Amino acid sequence: MASSSHSTSLFFFFACTVAASFCFHSSMARSFDVGGKEGWVVKPSESYDHWAQRLRFLVNDTLVFKYKKGSDSVAQVTKGDYDSCDASKKLKVMKSGTSIFKLTQSGHFYFISANKQQCLADQKLNVLVLAVRSPKTPAPPPPPPPSSPAPALPPTASPPPSPAAGSSPPPASPASSPFQGISPAGAPADSGNSPPAGQPAVSPDTADQTSPAAKSSSSSSAEAAVASLALVAVGLRFISLFM
């Protein structure tokens, strides 16, 4: 909104500048006495075309023709009639003795004496009027480009909630336990069924049965022990008798 108001202000400023320049030029429009002090005469000391070439004419300037009223006149004609001194197709004729002509546009203006003989005696004028060059009104500056929105940031992943204080971690699933199926060290995997390593398996029906040879050997050992004790007792009795 502020940019649009600024552009409008600039436009009005330059428009006012152009208008002021035009008014200033209009107020400064100049007036030229054709031929200087001699005026509009036959056989001037300086040709009128040469006189006009020394000057600079602008739009809204005026030409003042001074001549003797009733014996001369001024006719505005075309380029062809200017060259041939033919006033029969004149565009405008002035006979007041002090004729004022306003240069209303740029380009060439041609004037001759309505008397052909005087025109042939170099009583003719070709004036080139220059156009008023007004300063070009610059185009208003373009509005500023709309500001681009800031790029959206990617959503950040929120951290997992921390476990509440004092709460125990969930029990491990049996399927995820790395020690499933492994018995503690030194304990048999299946109590009462698997024998120790390196020993043959013993059937429950034969575990309590003893062979006859084993039983006989045990009885002989007991008898030998009893006999030894008896001998020791006799020996001690015999010794006590001699003491």
PDB file of C-alpha atoms in Angstrom:
ATOM      1  CA  MET A   1       0.000   0.000   0.000  1.00  0.00           C
ATOM      2  CA  ALA A   2       2.857   2.390   0.865  1.00  0.00           C
ATOM      3  CA  SER A   3       4.628   1.553  -2.409  1.00  0.00           C
ATOM      4  CA  SER A   4       1.497   2.374  -4.455  1.00  0.00           C
ATOM      5  CA  SER A   5       1.133   5.725  -2.678  1.00  0.00           C
ATOM      6  CA  HIS A   6       4.795   6.498  -3.324  1.00  0.00           C
ATOM      7  CA  SER A   7       4.445   5.686  -7.058  1.00  0.00           C
ATOM      8  CA  THR A   8       1.379   7.929  -7.328  1.00  0.00           C
ATOM      9  CA  SER A   9       3.246  10.792  -5.672  1.00  0.00           C
ATOM     10  CA  LEU A  10       6.138  10.439  -8.123  1.00  0.00           C
ATOM     11  CA  PHE A  11       3.748  10.440 -11.081  1.00  0.00           C
ATOM     12  CA  PHE A  12       2.060  13.657  -9.943  1.00  0.00           C
ATOM     13  CA  PHE A  13       5.453  15.250  -9.267  1.00  0.00           C
ATOM     14  CA  PHE A  14       6.691  14.640 -12.814  1.00  0.00           C
ATOM     15  CA  ALA A  15       3.350  15.663 -14.305  1.00  0.00           C
ATOM     16  CA  CYS A  16       3.533  18.951 -12.434  1.00  0.00           C
ATOM     17  CA  THR A  17       7.131  19.404 -13.589  1.00  0.00           C
ATOM     18  CA  VAL A  18       6.141  18.979 -17.239  1.00  0.00           C
ATOM     19  CA  ALA A  19       3.205  21.352 -16.862  1.00  0.00           C
ATOM     20  CA  ALA A  20       5.381  23.930 -15.143  1.00  0.00           C
ATOM     21  CA  SER A  21       7.977  23.624 -17.902  1.00  0.00           C
ATOM     22  CA  PHE A  22       5.303  24.162 -20.555  1.00  0.00           C
ATOM     23  CA  CYS A  23       3.893  27.194 -18.737  1.00  0.00           C
ATOM     24  CA  PHE A  24       7.371  28.619 -18.266  1.00  0.00           C
ATOM     25  CA  HIS A  25       8.129  28.274 -21.968  1.00  0.00           C
ATOM     26  CA  SER A  26       4.797  29.824 -22.867  1.00  0.00           C
ATOM     27  CA  SER A  27       5.515  32.785 -20.634  1.00  0.00           C
ATOM     28  CA  MET A  28       9.013  33.067 -22.106  1.00  0.00           C
ATOM     29  CA  ALA A  29       7.851  32.975 -25.763  1.00  0.00           C
ATOM     30  CA  ARG A  30       9.834  35.491 -27.774  1.00  0.00           C
ATOM     31  CA  SER A  31       8.898  38.037 -30.421  1.00  0.00           C
ATOM     32  CA  PHE A  32      11.085  38.624 -33.500  1.00  0.00           C
ATOM     33  CA  ASP A  33      11.030  41.701 -35.709  1.00  0.00           C
ATOM     34  CA  VAL A  34      11.491  40.299 -39.220  1.00  0.00           C
ATOM     35  CA  GLY A  35      14.573  41.890 -40.879  1.00  0.00           C
ATOM     36  CA  GLY A  36      15.614  43.672 -37.682  1.00  0.00           C
ATOM     37  CA  LYS A  37      15.605  47.468 -37.942  1.00  0.00           C
ATOM     38  CA  GLU A  38      14.968  47.435 -41.668  1.00  0.00           C
ATOM     39  CA  GLY A  39      11.681  45.603 -41.362  1.00  0.00           C
ATOM     40  CA  TRP A  40       9.791  43.984 -44.246  1.00  0.00           C
ATOM     41  CA  VAL A  41      11.272  45.729 -47.314  1.00  0.00           C
ATOM     42  CA  VAL A  42      12.348  45.114 -50.897  1.00  0.00           C
ATOM     43  CA  LYS A  43      16.005  44.179 -51.374  1.00  0.00           C
ATOM     44  CA  PRO A  44      17.053  43.974 -47.700  1.00  0.00           C
ATOM     45  CA  SER A  45      20.746  44.378 -46.841  1.00  0.00           C
ATOM     46  CA  GLU A  46      20.643  40.841 -45.400  1.00  0.00           C
ATOM     47  CA  SER A  47      18.445  38.252 -47.022  1.00  0.00           C
ATOM     48  CA  TYR A  48      15.536  37.167 -44.836  1.00  0.00           C
ATOM     49  CA  ASP A  49      16.505  33.518 -45.150  1.00  0.00           C
ATOM     50  CA  HIS A  50      19.993  34.300 -43.863  1.00  0.00           C
ATOM     51  CA  TRP A  51      18.500  36.362 -41.045  1.00  0.00           C
ATOM     52  CA  ALA A  52      16.274  33.422 -40.029  1.00  0.00           C
ATOM     53  CA  GLN A  53      19.168  30.960 -40.091  1.00  0.00           C
ATOM     54  CA  ARG A  54      20.978  32.966 -37.407  1.00  0.00           C
ATOM     55  CA  LEU A  55      18.083  32.617 -34.991  1.00  0.00           C
ATOM     56  CA  ARG A  56      16.345  29.820 -33.180  1.00  0.00           C
ATOM     57  CA  PHE A  57      12.554  29.741 -33.372  1.00  0.00           C
ATOM     58  CA  LEU A  58      10.368  27.695 -31.041  1.00  0.00           C
ATOM     59  CA  VAL A  59       6.687  26.931 -30.907  1.00  0.00           C
ATOM     60  CA  ASN A  60       4.631  29.891 -29.551  1.00  0.00           C
ATOM     61  CA  ASP A  61       7.214  32.439 -30.680  1.00  0.00           C
ATOM     62  CA  THR A  62       5.853  35.319 -32.822  1.00  0.00           C
ATOM     63  CA  LEU A  63       7.030  37.089 -35.971  1.00  0.00           C
ATOM     64  CA  VAL A  64       6.403  40.832 -36.377  1.00  0.00           C
ATOM     65  CA  PHE A  65       6.311  42.135 -39.963  1.00  0.00           C
ATOM     66  CA  LYS A  66       6.684  45.912 -40.185  1.00  0.00           C
ATOM     67  CA  TYR A  67       6.024  47.587 -43.576  1.00  0.00           C
ATOM     68  CA  LYS A  68       4.236  50.525 -45.106  1.00  0.00           C
ATOM     69  CA  LYS A  69       0.506  49.927 -44.968  1.00  0.00           C
ATOM     70  CA  GLY A  70      -1.256  50.080 -48.387  1.00  0.00           C
ATOM     71  CA  SER A  71       1.897  49.603 -50.438  1.00  0.00           C
ATOM     72  CA  ASP A  72       2.948  46.156 -49.269  1.00  0.00           C
ATOM     73  CA  SER A  73       1.601  42.982 -47.656  1.00  0.00           C
ATOM     74  CA  VAL A  74       2.663  39.550 -46.310  1.00  0.00           C
ATOM     75  CA  ALA A  75       1.311  36.237 -47.649  1.00  0.00           C
ATOM     76  CA  GLN A  76       1.783  32.813 -46.079  1.00  0.00           C
ATOM     77  CA  VAL A  77       2.241  30.218 -48.824  1.00  0.00           C
ATOM     78  CA  THR A  78       3.376  26.640 -49.456  1.00  0.00           C
ATOM     79  CA  LYS A  79       6.910  25.574 -50.332  1.00  0.00           C
ATOM     80  CA  GLY A  80       6.141  25.436 -54.070  1.00  0.00           C
ATOM     81  CA  ASP A  81       4.545  28.883 -54.129  1.00  0.00           C
ATOM     82  CA  TYR A  82       7.468  30.207 -52.102  1.00  0.00           C
ATOM     83  CA  ASP A  83       9.915  29.010 -54.739  1.00  0.00           C
ATOM     84  CA  SER A  84       7.821  30.433 -57.629  1.00  0.00           C
ATOM     85  CA  CYS A  85       6.739  33.620 -55.837  1.00  0.00           C
ATOM     86  CA  ASP A  86       3.097  32.777 -56.536  1.00  0.00           C
ATOM     87  CA  ALA A  87       0.675  34.374 -54.036  1.00  0.00           C
ATOM     88  CA  SER A  88      -2.504  33.323 -55.844  1.00  0.00           C
ATOM     89  CA  LYS A  89      -2.933  30.281 -53.573  1.00  0.00           C
ATOM     90  CA  LYS A  90      -1.911  32.023 -50.402  1.00  0.00           C
ATOM     91  CA  LEU A  91      -2.785  30.371 -47.093  1.00  0.00           C
ATOM     92  CA  LYS A  92      -3.056  33.690 -45.279  1.00  0.00           C
ATOM     93  CA  VAL A  93      -2.534  37.347 -46.181  1.00  0.00           C
ATOM     94  CA  MET A  94      -1.727  40.260 -43.804  1.00  0.00           C
ATOM     95  CA  LYS A  95      -1.989  43.980 -44.777  1.00  0.00           C
ATOM     96  CA  SER A  96      -2.146  45.965 -41.511  1.00  0.00           C
ATOM     97  CA  GLY A  97       1.409  47.428 -41.761  1.00  0.00           C
ATOM     98  CA  THR A  98       2.348  45.731 -38.452  1.00  0.00           C
ATOM     99  CA  SER A  99       1.394  42.086 -38.845  1.00  0.00           C
ATOM    100  CA  ILE A 100       1.963  39.579 -36.039  1.00  0.00           C
ATOM    101  CA  PHE A 101       2.140  35.896 -36.846  1.00  0.00           C
ATOM    102  CA  LYS A 102       2.287  33.234 -34.094  1.00  0.00           C
ATOM    103  CA  LEU A 103       4.282  30.080 -34.765  1.00  0.00           C
ATOM    104  CA  THR A 104       1.845  27.505 -33.423  1.00  0.00           C
ATOM    105  CA  GLN A 105       3.651  24.324 -34.488  1.00  0.00           C
ATOM    106  CA  SER A 106       7.026  23.006 -35.425  1.00  0.00           C
ATOM    107  CA  GLY A 107       8.197  22.825 -39.032  1.00  0.00           C
ATOM    108  CA  HIS A 108       8.721  25.240 -41.910  1.00  0.00           C
ATOM    109  CA  PHE A 109       6.708  28.431 -42.453  1.00  0.00           C
ATOM    110  CA  TYR A 110       6.950  30.252 -45.808  1.00  0.00           C
ATOM    111  CA  PHE A 111       6.179  33.966 -46.370  1.00  0.00           C
ATOM    112  CA  ILE A 112       6.408  36.143 -49.487  1.00  0.00           C
ATOM    113  CA  SER A 113       5.318  39.601 -50.560  1.00  0.00           C
ATOM    114  CA  ALA A 114       1.927  39.484 -52.282  1.00  0.00           C
ATOM    115  CA  ASN A 115       3.572  41.613 -55.004  1.00  0.00           C
ATOM    116  CA  LYS A 116       5.357  39.098 -57.224  1.00  0.00           C
ATOM    117  CA  GLN A 117       8.003  41.578 -58.416  1.00  0.00           C
ATOM    118  CA  GLN A 118       8.939  42.375 -54.840  1.00  0.00           C
ATOM    119  CA  CYS A 119       9.058  38.662 -54.027  1.00  0.00           C
ATOM    120  CA  LEU A 120      11.453  38.132 -56.931  1.00  0.00           C
ATOM    121  CA  ALA A 121      13.548  40.981 -55.452  1.00  0.00           C
ATOM    122  CA  ASP A 122      14.169  38.696 -52.428  1.00  0.00           C
ATOM    123  CA  GLN A 123      11.275  39.860 -50.228  1.00  0.00           C
ATOM    124  CA  LYS A 124      10.589  36.326 -48.952  1.00  0.00           C
ATOM    125  CA  LEU A 125      11.170  34.395 -45.721  1.00  0.00           C
ATOM    126  CA  ASN A 126      11.603  30.717 -44.776  1.00  0.00           C
ATOM    127  CA  VAL A 127      11.400  30.048 -41.021  1.00  0.00           C
ATOM    128  CA  LEU A 128      12.145  26.692 -39.371  1.00  0.00           C
ATOM    129  CA  VAL A 129      10.386  26.230 -36.010  1.00  0.00           C
ATOM    130  CA  LEU A 130      11.794  23.705 -33.561  1.00  0.00           C
ATOM    131  CA  ALA A 131       9.579  21.523 -31.419  1.00  0.00           C
ATOM    132  CA  VAL A 132       9.521  22.001 -27.671  1.00  0.00           C
ATOM    133  CA  ARG A 133      11.215  18.987 -26.144  1.00  0.00           C
ATOM    134  CA  SER A 134       9.479  18.250 -22.886  1.00  0.00           C
ATOM    135  CA  PRO A 135      11.242  15.941 -20.459  1.00  0.00           C
ATOM    136  CA  LYS A 136       9.966  12.433 -20.747  1.00  0.00           C
ATOM    137  CA  THR A 137       7.797  11.374 -17.879  1.00  0.00           C
ATOM    138  CA  PRO A 138       9.452   8.277 -16.428  1.00  0.00           C
ATOM    139  CA  ALA A 139       7.289   5.284 -15.844  1.00  0.00           C
ATOM    140  CA  PRO A 140       6.388   4.742 -12.202  1.00  0.00           C
ATOM    141  CA  PRO A 141       8.673   2.233 -10.516  1.00  0.00           C
ATOM    142  CA  PRO A 142       7.299  -1.297 -10.402  1.00  0.00           C
ATOM    143  CA  PRO A 143       5.916  -2.453  -7.075  1.00  0.00           C
ATOM    144  CA  PRO A 144       8.316  -4.489  -4.976  1.00  0.00           C
ATOM    145  CA  PRO A 145       8.000  -8.249  -5.423  1.00  0.00           C
ATOM    146  CA  PRO A 146       5.967 -10.006  -2.743  1.00  0.00           C
ATOM    147  CA  SER A 147       8.086 -11.438   0.011  1.00  0.00           C
ATOM    148  CA  SER A 148       8.400 -15.200  -0.277  1.00  0.00           C
ATOM    149  CA  PRO A 149       7.211 -17.198   2.737  1.00  0.00           C
ATOM    150  CA  ALA A 150       9.868 -18.761   4.936  1.00  0.00           C
ATOM    151  CA  PRO A 151      10.482 -22.450   4.117  1.00  0.00           C
ATOM    152  CA  ALA A 152       8.680 -24.810   6.436  1.00  0.00           C
ATOM    153  CA  LEU A 153      10.950 -26.707   8.789  1.00  0.00           C
ATOM    154  CA  PRO A 154      10.658 -30.530   8.768  1.00  0.00           C
ATOM    155  CA  PRO A 155       8.902 -31.954  11.853  1.00  0.00           C
ATOM    156  CA  THR A 156      11.340 -33.080  14.523  1.00  0.00           C
ATOM    157  CA  ALA A 157      10.836 -36.535  16.022  1.00  0.00           C
ATOM    158  CA  SER A 158      10.010 -36.373  19.712  1.00  0.00           C
ATOM    159  CA  PRO A 159      12.243 -38.542  21.976  1.00  0.00           C
ATOM    160  CA  PRO A 160      10.633 -41.690  23.449  1.00  0.00           C
ATOM    161  CA  PRO A 161       9.136 -41.136  26.904  1.00  0.00           C
ATOM    162  CA  SER A 162      11.534 -42.030  29.734  1.00  0.00           C
ATOM    163  CA  PRO A 163      10.316 -44.763  32.109  1.00  0.00           C
ATOM    164  CA  ALA A 164       8.733 -43.540  35.299  1.00  0.00           C
ATOM    165  CA  ALA A 165      10.931 -43.571  38.396  1.00  0.00           C
ATOM    166  CA  GLY A 166      10.647 -46.841  40.346  1.00  0.00           C
ATOM    167  CA  SER A 167       8.980 -48.775  37.576  1.00  0.00           C
ATOM    168  CA  SER A 168      10.681 -52.051  36.700  1.00  0.00           C
ATOM    169  CA  PRO A 169      11.443 -52.895  33.079  1.00  0.00           C
ATOM    170  CA  PRO A 170       9.064 -55.365  31.465  1.00  0.00           C
ATOM    171  CA  PRO A 171      10.109 -59.022  31.727  1.00  0.00           C
ATOM    172  CA  ALA A 172      12.000 -60.360  28.794  1.00  0.00           C
ATOM    173  CA  SER A 173      10.040 -62.556  26.460  1.00  0.00           C
ATOM    174  CA  PRO A 174      10.999 -66.225  26.550  1.00  0.00           C
ATOM    175  CA  ALA A 175      11.609 -66.158  22.847  1.00  0.00           C
ATOM    176  CA  SER A 176      14.141 -63.288  23.192  1.00  0.00           C
ATOM    177  CA  SER A 177      16.126 -64.830  26.131  1.00  0.00           C
ATOM    178  CA  PRO A 178      19.562 -65.911  24.907  1.00  0.00           C
ATOM    179  CA  PHE A 179      19.810 -68.576  27.673  1.00  0.00           C
ATOM    180  CA  GLN A 180      16.577 -70.456  26.911  1.00  0.00           C
ATOM    181  CA  GLY A 181      17.109 -74.204  27.123  1.00  0.00           C
ATOM    182  CA  ILE A 182      20.543 -73.875  28.879  1.00  0.00           C
ATOM    183  CA  SER A 183      20.749 -75.279  32.449  1.00  0.00           C
ATOM    184  CA  PRO A 184      22.859 -73.546  35.105  1.00  0.00           C
ATOM    185  CA  ALA A 185      26.472 -74.636  35.371  1.00  0.00           C
ATOM    186  CA  GLY A 186      26.900 -77.968  37.257  1.00  0.00           C
ATOM    187  CA  ALA A 187      23.189 -78.820  37.215  1.00  0.00           C
ATOM    188  CA  PRO A 188      21.833 -81.561  34.937  1.00  0.00           C
ATOM    189  CA  ALA A 189      19.446 -80.401  32.257  1.00  0.00           C
ATOM    190  CA  ASP A 190      16.975 -83.173  33.166  1.00  0.00           C
ATOM    191  CA  SER A 191      17.305 -84.304  36.842  1.00  0.00           C
ATOM    192  CA  GLY A 192      17.195 -88.087  37.347  1.00  0.00           C
ATOM    193  CA  ASN A 193      17.216 -88.924  33.652  1.00  0.00           C
ATOM    194  CA  SER A 194      20.648 -88.029  32.267  1.00  0.00           C
ATOM    195  CA  PRO A 195      23.757 -89.730  33.739  1.00  0.00           C
ATOM    196  CA  PRO A 196      26.916 -87.804  34.514  1.00  0.00           C
ATOM    197  CA  ALA A 197      29.354 -87.361  31.674  1.00  0.00           C
ATOM    198  CA  GLY A 198      31.620 -90.389  31.150  1.00  0.00           C
ATOM    199  CA  GLN A 199      29.438 -92.899  33.109  1.00  0.00           C
ATOM    200  CA  PRO A 200      27.078 -95.437  31.666  1.00  0.00           C
ATOM    201  CA  ALA A 201      23.438 -95.016  32.217  1.00  0.00           C
ATOM    202  CA  VAL A 202      22.006 -97.027  35.133  1.00  0.00           C
ATOM    203  CA  SER A 203      18.534 -98.403  34.860  1.00  0.00           C
ATOM    204  CA  PRO A 204      16.266 -97.807  37.875  1.00  0.00           C
ATOM    205  CA  ASP A 205      15.545-101.525  38.093  1.00  0.00           C
ATOM    206  CA  THR A 206      19.248-102.464  38.464  1.00  0.00           C
ATOM    207  CA  ALA A 207      20.533 -99.607  40.562  1.00  0.00           C
ATOM    208  CA  ASP A 208      19.871-101.349  43.973  1.00  0.00           C
ATOM    209  CA  GLN A 209      20.901-104.912  42.985  1.00  0.00           C
ATOM    210  CA  THR A 210      24.380-106.232  44.313  1.00  0.00           C
ATOM    211  CA  SER A 211      26.175-109.165  42.731  1.00  0.00           C
ATOM    212  CA  PRO A 212      26.880-112.354  44.932  1.00  0.00           C
ATOM    213  CA  ALA A 213      30.657-111.937  44.577  1.00  0.00           C
ATOM    214  CA  ALA A 214      30.475-108.450  46.000  1.00  0.00           C
ATOM    215  CA  LYS A 215      28.453-109.685  48.963  1.00  0.00           C
ATOM    216  CA  SER A 216      30.936-112.553  49.734  1.00  0.00           C
ATOM    217  CA  SER A 217      33.895-110.197  49.657  1.00  0.00           C
ATOM    218  CA  SER A 218      32.200-107.896  52.142  1.00  0.00           C
ATOM    219  CA  SER A 219      31.570-110.801  54.613  1.00  0.00           C
ATOM    220  CA  SER A 220      35.216-112.008  54.467  1.00  0.00           C
ATOM    221  CA  SER A 221      36.487-108.550  55.224  1.00  0.00           C
ATOM    222  CA  ALA A 222      34.251-108.327  58.294  1.00  0.00           C
ATOM    223  CA  GLU A 223      35.380-111.682  59.623  1.00  0.00           C
ATOM    224  CA  ALA A 224      39.051-110.757  59.174  1.00  0.00           C
ATOM    225  CA  ALA A 225      38.524-107.570  61.084  1.00  0.00           C
ATOM    226  CA  VAL A 226      36.850-109.426  63.996  1.00  0.00           C
ATOM    227  CA  ALA A 227      39.725-111.948  64.123  1.00  0.00           C
ATOM    228  CA  SER A 228      42.310-109.210  64.244  1.00  0.00           C
ATOM    229  CA  LEU A 229      40.564-107.581  67.132  1.00  0.00           C
ATOM    230  CA  ALA A 230      40.438-110.862  68.997  1.00  0.00           C
ATOM    231  CA  LEU A 231      44.184-111.381  68.560  1.00  0.00           C
ATOM    232  CA  VAL A 232      44.889-107.924  69.823  1.00  0.00           C
ATOM    233  CA  ALA A 233      42.774-108.589  72.909  1.00  0.00           C
ATOM    234  CA  VAL A 234      44.595-111.893  73.675  1.00  0.00           C
ATOM    235  CA  GLY A 235      47.961-110.239  73.270  1.00  0.00           C
ATOM    236  CA  LEU A 236      47.071-107.527  75.720  1.00  0.00           C
ATOM    237  CA  ARG A 237      45.852-110.120  78.253  1.00  0.00           C
ATOM    238  CA  PHE A 238      49.083-112.069  78.011  1.00  0.00           C
ATOM    239  CA  ILE A 239      51.201-109.017  78.588  1.00  0.00           C
ATOM    240  CA  SER A 240      49.217-108.023  81.621  1.00  0.00           C
ATOM    241  CA  LEU A 241      49.988-111.340  83.275  1.00  0.00           C
ATOM    242  CA  PHE A 242      53.766-110.731  83.298  1.00  0.00           C
ATOM    243  CA  MET A 243      53.428-107.299  84.595  1.00  0.00           C
TER     244      MET A 243
END
